[in-house]
Coordinates of C-alpha atoms in Angstrom, one line a residue:
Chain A
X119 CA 170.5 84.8 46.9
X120 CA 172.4 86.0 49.7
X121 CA 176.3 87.3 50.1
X122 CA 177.8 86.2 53.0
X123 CA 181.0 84.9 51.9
X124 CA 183.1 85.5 48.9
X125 CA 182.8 81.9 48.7
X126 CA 179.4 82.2 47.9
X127 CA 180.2 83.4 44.9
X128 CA 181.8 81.0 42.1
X129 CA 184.6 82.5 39.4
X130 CA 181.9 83.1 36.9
X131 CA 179.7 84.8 39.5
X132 CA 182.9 87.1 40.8
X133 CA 183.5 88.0 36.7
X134 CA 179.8 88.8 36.3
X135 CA 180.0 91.2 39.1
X136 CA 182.5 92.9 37.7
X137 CA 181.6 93.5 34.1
X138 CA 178.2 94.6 35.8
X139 CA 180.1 97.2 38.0
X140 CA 182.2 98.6 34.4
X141 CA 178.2 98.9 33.8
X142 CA 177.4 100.9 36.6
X143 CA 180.4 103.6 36.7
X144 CA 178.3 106.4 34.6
X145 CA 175.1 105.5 37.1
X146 CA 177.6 105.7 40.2
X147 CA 179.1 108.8 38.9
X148 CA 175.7 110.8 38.3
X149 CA 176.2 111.0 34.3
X150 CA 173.1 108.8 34.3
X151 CA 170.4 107.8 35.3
X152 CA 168.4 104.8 36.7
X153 CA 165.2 103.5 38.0
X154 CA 166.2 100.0 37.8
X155 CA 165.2 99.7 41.5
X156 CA 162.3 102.0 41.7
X157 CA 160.2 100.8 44.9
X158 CA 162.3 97.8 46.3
X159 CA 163.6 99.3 49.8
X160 CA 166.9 98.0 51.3
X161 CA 167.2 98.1 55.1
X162 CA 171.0 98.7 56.6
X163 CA 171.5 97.6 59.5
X164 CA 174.7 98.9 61.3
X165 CA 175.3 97.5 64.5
X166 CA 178.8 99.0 64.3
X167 CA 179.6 102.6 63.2
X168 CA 180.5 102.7 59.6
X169 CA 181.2 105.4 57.6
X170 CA 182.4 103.9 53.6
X171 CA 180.5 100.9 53.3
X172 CA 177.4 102.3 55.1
X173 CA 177.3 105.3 52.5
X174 CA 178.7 103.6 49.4
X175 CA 175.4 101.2 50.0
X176 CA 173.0 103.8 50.3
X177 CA 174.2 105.8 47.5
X178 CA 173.9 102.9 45.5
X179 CA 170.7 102.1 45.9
X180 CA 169.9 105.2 45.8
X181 CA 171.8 105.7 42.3
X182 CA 169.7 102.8 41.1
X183 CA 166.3 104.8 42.2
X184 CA 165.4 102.5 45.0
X185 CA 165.1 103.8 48.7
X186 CA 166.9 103.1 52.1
X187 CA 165.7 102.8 55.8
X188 CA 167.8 102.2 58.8
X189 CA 167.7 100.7 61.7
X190 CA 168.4 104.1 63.4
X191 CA 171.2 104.6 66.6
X192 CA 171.3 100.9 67.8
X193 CA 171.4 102.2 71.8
X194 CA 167.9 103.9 70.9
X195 CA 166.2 100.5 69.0
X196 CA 165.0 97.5 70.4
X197 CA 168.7 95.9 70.5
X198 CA 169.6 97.8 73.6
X199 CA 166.5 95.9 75.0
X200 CA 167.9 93.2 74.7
X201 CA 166.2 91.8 71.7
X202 CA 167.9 88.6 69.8
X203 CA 169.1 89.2 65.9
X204 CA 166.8 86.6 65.0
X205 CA 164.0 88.5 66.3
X206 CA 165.8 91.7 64.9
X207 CA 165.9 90.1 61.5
X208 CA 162.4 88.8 61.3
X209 CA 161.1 92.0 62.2
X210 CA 163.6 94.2 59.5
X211 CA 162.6 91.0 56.1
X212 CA 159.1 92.2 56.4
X213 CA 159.8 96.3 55.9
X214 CA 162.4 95.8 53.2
X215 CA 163.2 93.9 50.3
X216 CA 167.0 93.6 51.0
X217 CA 169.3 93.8 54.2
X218 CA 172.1 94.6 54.8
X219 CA 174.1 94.2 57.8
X220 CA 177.7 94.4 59.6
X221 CA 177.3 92.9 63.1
X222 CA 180.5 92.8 65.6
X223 CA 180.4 89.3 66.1
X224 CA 181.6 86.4 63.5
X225 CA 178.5 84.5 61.5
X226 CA 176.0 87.2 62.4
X227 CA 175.4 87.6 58.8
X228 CA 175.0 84.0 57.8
X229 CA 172.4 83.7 60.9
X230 CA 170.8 87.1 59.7
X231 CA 170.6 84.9 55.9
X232 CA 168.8 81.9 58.0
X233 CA 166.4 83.7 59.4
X234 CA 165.2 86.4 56.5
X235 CA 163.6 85.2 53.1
X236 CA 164.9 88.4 51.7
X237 CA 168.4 88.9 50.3
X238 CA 171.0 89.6 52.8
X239 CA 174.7 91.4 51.9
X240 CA 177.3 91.2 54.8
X241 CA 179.1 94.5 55.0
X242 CA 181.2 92.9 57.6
X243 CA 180.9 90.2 60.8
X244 CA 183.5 90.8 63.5
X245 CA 186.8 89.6 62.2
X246 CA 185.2 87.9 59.5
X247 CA 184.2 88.1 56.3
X248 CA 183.5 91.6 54.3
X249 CA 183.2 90.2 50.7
X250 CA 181.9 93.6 49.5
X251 CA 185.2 94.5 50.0
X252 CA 186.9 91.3 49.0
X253 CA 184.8 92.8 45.0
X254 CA 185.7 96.0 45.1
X255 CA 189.6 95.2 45.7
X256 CA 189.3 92.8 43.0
X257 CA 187.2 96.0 40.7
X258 CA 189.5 98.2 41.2
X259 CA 192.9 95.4 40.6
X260 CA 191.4 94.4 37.3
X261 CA 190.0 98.2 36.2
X262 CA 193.3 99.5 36.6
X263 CA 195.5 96.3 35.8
X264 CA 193.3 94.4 33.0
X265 CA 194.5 91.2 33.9
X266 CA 195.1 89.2 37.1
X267 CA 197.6 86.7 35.7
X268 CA 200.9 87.0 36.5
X269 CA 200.1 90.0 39.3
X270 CA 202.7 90.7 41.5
X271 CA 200.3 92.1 44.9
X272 CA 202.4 92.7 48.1
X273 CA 199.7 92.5 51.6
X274 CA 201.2 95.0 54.4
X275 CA 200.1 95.3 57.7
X276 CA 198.0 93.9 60.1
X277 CA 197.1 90.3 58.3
X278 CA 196.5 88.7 60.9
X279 CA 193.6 90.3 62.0
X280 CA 192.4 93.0 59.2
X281 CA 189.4 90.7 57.8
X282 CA 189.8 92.8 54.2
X283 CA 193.2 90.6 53.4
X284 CA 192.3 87.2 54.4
X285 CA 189.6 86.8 51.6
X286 CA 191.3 89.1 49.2
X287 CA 194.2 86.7 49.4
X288 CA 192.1 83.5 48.4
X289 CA 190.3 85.1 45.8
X290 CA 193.4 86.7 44.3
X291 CA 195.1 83.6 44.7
X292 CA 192.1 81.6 42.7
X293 CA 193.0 84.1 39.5
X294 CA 196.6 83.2 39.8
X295 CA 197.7 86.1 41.2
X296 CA 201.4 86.2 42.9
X297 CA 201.0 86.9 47.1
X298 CA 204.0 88.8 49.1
X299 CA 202.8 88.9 53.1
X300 CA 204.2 91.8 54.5
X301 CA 203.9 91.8 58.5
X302 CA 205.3 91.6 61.7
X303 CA 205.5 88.2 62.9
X304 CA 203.2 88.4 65.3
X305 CA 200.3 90.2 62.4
X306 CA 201.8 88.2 59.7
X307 CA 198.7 85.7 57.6
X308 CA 197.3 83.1 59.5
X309 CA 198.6 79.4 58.4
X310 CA 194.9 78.6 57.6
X311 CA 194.5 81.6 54.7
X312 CA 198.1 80.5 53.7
X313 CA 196.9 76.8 53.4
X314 CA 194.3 78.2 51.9
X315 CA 196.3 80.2 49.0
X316 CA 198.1 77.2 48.6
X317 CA 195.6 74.8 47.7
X318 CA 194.9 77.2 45.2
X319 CA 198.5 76.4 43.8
X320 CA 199.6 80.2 45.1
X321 CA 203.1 80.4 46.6
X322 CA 203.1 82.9 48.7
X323 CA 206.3 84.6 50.3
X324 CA 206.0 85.7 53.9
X325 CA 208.6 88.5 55.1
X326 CA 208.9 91.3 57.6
X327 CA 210.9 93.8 54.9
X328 CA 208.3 95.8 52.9
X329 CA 211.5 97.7 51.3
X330 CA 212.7 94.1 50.2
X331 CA 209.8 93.4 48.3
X332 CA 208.4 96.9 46.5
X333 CA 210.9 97.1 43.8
X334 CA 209.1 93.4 42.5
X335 CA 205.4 94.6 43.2
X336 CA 202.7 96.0 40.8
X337 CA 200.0 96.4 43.8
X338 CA 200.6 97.3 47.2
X339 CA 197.8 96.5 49.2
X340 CA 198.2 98.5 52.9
X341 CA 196.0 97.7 56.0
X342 CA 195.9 99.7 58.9
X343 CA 198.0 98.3 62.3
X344 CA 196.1 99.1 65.2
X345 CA 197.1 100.5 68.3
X346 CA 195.2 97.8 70.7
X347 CA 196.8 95.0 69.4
X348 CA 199.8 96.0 71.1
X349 CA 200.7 95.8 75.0
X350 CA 203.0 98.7 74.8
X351 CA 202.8 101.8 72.7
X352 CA 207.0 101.5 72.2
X353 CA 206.2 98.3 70.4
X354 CA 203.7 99.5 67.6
X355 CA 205.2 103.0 67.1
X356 CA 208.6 100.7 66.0
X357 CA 206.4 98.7 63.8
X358 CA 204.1 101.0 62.4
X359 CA 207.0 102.9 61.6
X360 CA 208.3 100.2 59.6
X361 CA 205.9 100.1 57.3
X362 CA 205.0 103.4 57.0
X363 CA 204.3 104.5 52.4
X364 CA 206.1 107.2 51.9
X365 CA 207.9 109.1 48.7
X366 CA 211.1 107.5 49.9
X367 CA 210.0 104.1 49.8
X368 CA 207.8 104.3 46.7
X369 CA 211.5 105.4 44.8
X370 CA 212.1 102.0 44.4
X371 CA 208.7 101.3 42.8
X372 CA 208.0 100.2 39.2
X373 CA 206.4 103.4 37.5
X374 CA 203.1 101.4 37.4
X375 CA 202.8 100.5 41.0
X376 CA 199.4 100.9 42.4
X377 CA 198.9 101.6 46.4
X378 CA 195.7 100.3 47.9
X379 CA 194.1 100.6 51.3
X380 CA 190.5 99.9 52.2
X381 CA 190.9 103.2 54.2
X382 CA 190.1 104.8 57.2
X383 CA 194.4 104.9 57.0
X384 CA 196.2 106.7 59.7
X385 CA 199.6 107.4 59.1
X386 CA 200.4 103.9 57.0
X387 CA 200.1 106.0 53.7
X388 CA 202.1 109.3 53.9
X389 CA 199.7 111.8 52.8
X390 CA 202.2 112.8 50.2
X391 CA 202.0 109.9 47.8
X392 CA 198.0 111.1 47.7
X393 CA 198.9 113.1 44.7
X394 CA 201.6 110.3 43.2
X395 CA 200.5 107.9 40.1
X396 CA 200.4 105.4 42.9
X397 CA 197.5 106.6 45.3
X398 CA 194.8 104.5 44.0
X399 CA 192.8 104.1 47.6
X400 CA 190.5 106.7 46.5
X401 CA 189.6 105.8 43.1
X402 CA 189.2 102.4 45.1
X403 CA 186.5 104.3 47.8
X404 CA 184.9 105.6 44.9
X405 CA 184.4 101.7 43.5
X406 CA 182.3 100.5 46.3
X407 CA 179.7 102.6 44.7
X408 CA 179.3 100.3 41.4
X409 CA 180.2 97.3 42.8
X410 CA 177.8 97.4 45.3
X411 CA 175.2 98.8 42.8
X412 CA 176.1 95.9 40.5
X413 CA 175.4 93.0 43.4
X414 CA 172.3 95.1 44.4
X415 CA 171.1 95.2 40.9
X416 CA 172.2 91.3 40.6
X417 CA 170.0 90.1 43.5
X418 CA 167.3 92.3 42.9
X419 CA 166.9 92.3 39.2
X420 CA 166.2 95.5 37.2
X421 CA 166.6 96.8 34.2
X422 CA 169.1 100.0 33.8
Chain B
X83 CA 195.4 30.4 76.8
X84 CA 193.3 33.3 76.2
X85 CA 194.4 36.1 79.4
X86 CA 191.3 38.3 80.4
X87 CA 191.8 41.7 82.1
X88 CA 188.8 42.8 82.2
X89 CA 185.7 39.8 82.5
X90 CA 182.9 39.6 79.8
X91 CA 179.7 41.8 80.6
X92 CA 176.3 39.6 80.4
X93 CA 174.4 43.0 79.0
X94 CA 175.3 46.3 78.3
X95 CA 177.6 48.1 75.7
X96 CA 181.5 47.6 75.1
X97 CA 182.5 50.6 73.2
X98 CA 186.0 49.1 71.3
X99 CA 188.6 50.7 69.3
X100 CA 188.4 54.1 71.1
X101 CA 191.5 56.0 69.8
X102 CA 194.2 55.7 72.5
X103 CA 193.6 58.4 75.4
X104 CA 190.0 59.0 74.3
X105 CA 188.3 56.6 76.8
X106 CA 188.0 59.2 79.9
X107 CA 186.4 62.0 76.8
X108 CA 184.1 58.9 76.2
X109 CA 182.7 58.4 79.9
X110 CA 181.9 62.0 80.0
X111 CA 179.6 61.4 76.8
X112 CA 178.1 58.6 78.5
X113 CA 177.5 60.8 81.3
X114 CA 180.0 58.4 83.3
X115 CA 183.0 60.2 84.1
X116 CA 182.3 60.4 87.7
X117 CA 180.1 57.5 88.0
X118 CA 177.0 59.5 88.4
X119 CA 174.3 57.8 86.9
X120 CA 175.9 54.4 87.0
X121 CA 174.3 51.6 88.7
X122 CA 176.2 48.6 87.6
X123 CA 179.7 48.6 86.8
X124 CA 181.7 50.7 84.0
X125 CA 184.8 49.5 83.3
X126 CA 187.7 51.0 81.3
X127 CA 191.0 49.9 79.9
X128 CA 193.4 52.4 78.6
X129 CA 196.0 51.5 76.0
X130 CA 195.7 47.7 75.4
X131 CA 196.9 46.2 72.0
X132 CA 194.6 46.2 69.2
X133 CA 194.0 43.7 66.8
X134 CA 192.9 45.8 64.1
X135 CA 196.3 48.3 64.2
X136 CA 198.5 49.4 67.1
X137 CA 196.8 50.4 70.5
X138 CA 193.2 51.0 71.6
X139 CA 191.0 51.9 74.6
X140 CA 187.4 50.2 75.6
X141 CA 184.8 51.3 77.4
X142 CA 182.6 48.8 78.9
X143 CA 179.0 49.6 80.4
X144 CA 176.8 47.0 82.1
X145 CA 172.9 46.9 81.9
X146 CA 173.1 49.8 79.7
X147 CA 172.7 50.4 76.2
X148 CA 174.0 53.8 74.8
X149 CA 171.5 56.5 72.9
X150 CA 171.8 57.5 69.4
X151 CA 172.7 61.0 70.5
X152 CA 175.9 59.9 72.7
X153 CA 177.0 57.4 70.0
X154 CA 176.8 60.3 67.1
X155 CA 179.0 62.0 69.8
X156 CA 181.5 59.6 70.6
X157 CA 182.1 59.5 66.5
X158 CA 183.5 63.2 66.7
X159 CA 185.9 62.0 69.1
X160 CA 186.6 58.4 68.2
X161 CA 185.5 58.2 64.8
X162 CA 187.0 54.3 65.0
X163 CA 185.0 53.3 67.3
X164 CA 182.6 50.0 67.2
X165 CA 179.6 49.9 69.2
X166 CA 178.8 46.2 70.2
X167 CA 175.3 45.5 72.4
X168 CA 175.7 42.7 74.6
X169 CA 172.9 40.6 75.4
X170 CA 173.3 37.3 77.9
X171 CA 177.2 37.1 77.0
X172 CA 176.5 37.7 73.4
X173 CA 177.0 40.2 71.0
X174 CA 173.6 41.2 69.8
X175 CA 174.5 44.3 67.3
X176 CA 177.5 45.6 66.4
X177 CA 178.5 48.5 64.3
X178 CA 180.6 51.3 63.7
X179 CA 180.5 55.3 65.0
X180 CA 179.2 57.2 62.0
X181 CA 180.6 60.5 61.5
X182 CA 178.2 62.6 59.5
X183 CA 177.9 65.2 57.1
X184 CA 176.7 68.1 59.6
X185 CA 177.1 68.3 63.0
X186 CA 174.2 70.3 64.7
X187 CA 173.8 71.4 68.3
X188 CA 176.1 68.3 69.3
X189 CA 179.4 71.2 70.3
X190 CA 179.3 74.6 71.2
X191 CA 181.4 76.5 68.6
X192 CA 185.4 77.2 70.0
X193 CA 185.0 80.9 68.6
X194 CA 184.3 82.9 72.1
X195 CA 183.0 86.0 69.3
X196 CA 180.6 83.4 67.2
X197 CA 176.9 84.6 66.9
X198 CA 175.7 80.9 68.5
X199 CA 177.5 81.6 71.5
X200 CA 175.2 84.7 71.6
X201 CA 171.6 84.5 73.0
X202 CA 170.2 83.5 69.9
X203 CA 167.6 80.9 69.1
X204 CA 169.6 78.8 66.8
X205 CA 171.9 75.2 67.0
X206 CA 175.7 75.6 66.8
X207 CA 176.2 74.1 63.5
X208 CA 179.5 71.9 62.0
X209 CA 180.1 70.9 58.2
X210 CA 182.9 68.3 58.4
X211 CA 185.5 68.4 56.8
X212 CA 187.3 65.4 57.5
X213 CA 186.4 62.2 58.9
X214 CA 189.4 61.3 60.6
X215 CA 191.0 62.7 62.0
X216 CA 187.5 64.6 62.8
X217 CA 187.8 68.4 61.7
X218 CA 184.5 70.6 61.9
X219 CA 183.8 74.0 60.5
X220 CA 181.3 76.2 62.2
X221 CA 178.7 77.7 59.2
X222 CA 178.4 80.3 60.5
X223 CA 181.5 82.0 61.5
X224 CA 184.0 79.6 59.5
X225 CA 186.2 78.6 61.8
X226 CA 187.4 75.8 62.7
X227 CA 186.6 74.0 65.7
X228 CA 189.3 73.4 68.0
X229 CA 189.4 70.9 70.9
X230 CA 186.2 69.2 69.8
X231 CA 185.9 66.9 73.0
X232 CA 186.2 69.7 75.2
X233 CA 183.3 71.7 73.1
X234 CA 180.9 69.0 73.4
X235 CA 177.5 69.6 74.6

């Protein structure tokens, strides 16, 4: 079985993950103890730097008693010699028993899945998927929230190209969850994931106004808008400034309110709403370490 | 009294009920668009009426008769199309494009950042999505492909 896409994954396969990951928290935390994975190996390989998603994997393997081995700095490896994935990936199936990979370009995982008879995770390919992600949003929503139905979750930021929110929205969407877009017009969703949310029978709102739409909102999910995307630096500092968390705007907020943000944040999320009821995002970092134990344990087997 | 514009072909291939403005993306599947390879005559006609609904182009091609591989092309472009083989004035087979299921290593994917526009040894690969109008997703990176004709390889 391999995760490439969160549409790999069917309802009942997403609910499965996450009861396994309630599982898991104790193991992740270090109040137990598991050998559930004793001798299987899983190979990461990072062709872009990672810091989260790289660790949270290895920790929870290594949580689950299993071991890790990387593919080392890529511009020391065979890569910078030129060699093909393919090649890459044949070589990496045969000293592991899992991979998993984050690649810069789109569909490098699900030619990494072609080519490897063992498992293979995408942590990430380009501006992709990242459906590791896309689970541990969704953990951390239901852990905190109980139940998706009637969720009011309000997307800020870069949507159009942050590769978190476009699969976060479809799956939130397939619980029945209720979308706000948050985003200059030029970031805002692309019409495809909107399509998308609507098939599902979503009705998602699209605005430019966070302060319009926080009063209504029991998650606010914040990506990170990146400098490159605009020509001139007068431009983004107006719009990151717009949509800039902070005490003032968070005033407005229901009391329950969770804040979000797959994190590495910049100056999105004022650091002083970290110690507020709101700032979840680290509670959410935390996450990635069941979650990921849970699909680990799920495609390898292994008793706790 | 029946008018032709363009005369009968004793053999080859008349490619019929090419969606209007399609024909000139059809000669460059046939490898025809600047008459390259032809020998005998190729002769187009750009929006004439169509029995079947509205307008139509045709392609015809004389003392030729069209590969599998071009005629699973032409589908992704003119999924309407008939294919009618002409032997000594007649018309020896006829049938219709067939769009299939998957499309491998027919179009290169539209994604500049896809891993099959990398160096890697693998097909560009299309699930369709819809017949027609043609819409292709690339497996592997999940987009869609835009400007199929222009992608084809």
């Amino acid at each position: 079985m391999d995760i490439v896409s969160i549409r790999d994954l069917s309802r009942e396969q997403i609910e499965e993950v996450m009861e396994r990951s309630e599982r898991m928290i104790p193991y992740a935390r270090g109040e137990k103890a598991s050998k559930a994975l004793d001798g299987k190996i899983l190979a990461t390989l990072f062709f872009e730097p990672s810091t989260r998603t790289r660790m949270s994997f290895e920790s929870a393997m290594m949580r689950l008693g299993g071991r890790i081995t990387d593919l080392g700095v890529p511009s020391m490896s065979s890569i910078s010699k030129g060699e093909s994935l393919a090649d890459t990936i044949r070589m990496v199936e045969v000293y592991s028993d899992i991979i998993v990979i984050r690649h810069p370009r789109e569909g490098a995982a699900r030619l990494a899945a072609r080519f490897s008879s063992k498992p293979v995770i995408n942590a990430g390919d380009g501006a992709g998927q990242h459906p590791t992600q896309t689970l541990l949003d969704l953990f951390t929503i239901k852990r905190i929230k109980k139940d998706f139905n009637k969720l009011n979750v309000v997307m800020v930021g870069d949507l159009k190209y942050g590769r978190t929110v476009h699969s976060l929205a479809e799956a939130l969407s397939s619980f029945g969850v209720e979308l706000t877009f948050v985003a200059p017009a030029a970031l805002q969703m692309p019409k495809e994931t909107v399509r998308q949310v609507e098939r599902m029978g979503g009705r998602p709102k699209l605005t430019n106004r966070l302060e319009e739409t926080i009063a209504d909102a029991d998650v606010l999910y914040v990506t990170r808008i990146q400098k490159e995307r605009f020509p001139d630096l007068a431009e983004y500092q107006k719009v990151a400034g717009m949509y800039r968390v902070d005490r003032r705007l968070l005033r407005e907020a229901k009391s329950d309110l969770i804040v979000l943000h797959p994190l590495p944040r910049v100056d999105e999320i004022d650091p002083e709403v970290d110690g507020t009821p709101h700032a979840k995002y680290f509670e959410q970092a935390f996450n990635g370490v069941p979650v990921r134990m849970a699909l680990l344990n799920l495609v390898l087997g292994g008793e706790l | 009294m029946k008018e032709f514009k363009v005369t009968p072909i004793r053999n080859g291939t008349v490619i019929d009920h090419i969606e209007c403005g399609m024909a000139l993306k059809v000669l460059r599947i046939i490898g025809m668009a600047d008459g390259g390879k032809a020998q005998s005559p190729v002769s187009v006609l750009m929006h004439v009426p169509s029995k079947k609904e509205g307008w139509k182009d045709v392609v015809k091609v004389e003392d030729r008769e069209l590969d599998p591989r071009e005629v699973d092309k032409i589908a992704l472009i003119a999924p309407k199309a008939t294919i009618n083989i002409i032997r000594d004035f007649n018309v020896a087979e006829k049938y219709n494009v067939k769009m299939p299921e998957r499309v491998v290593g027919k179009a290169r994917c539209s994604n500049p950042n896809c891993i099959t526009n990398q160096n890697e040894p693998v097909e560009p690969e299309f699930v369709v999505e819809s017949k027609n109008p043609p819409v292709l997703r690339c497996v592997y990176c999940d987009r869609q492909l835009d400007d199929i004709a222009g992608n084809l390889l």
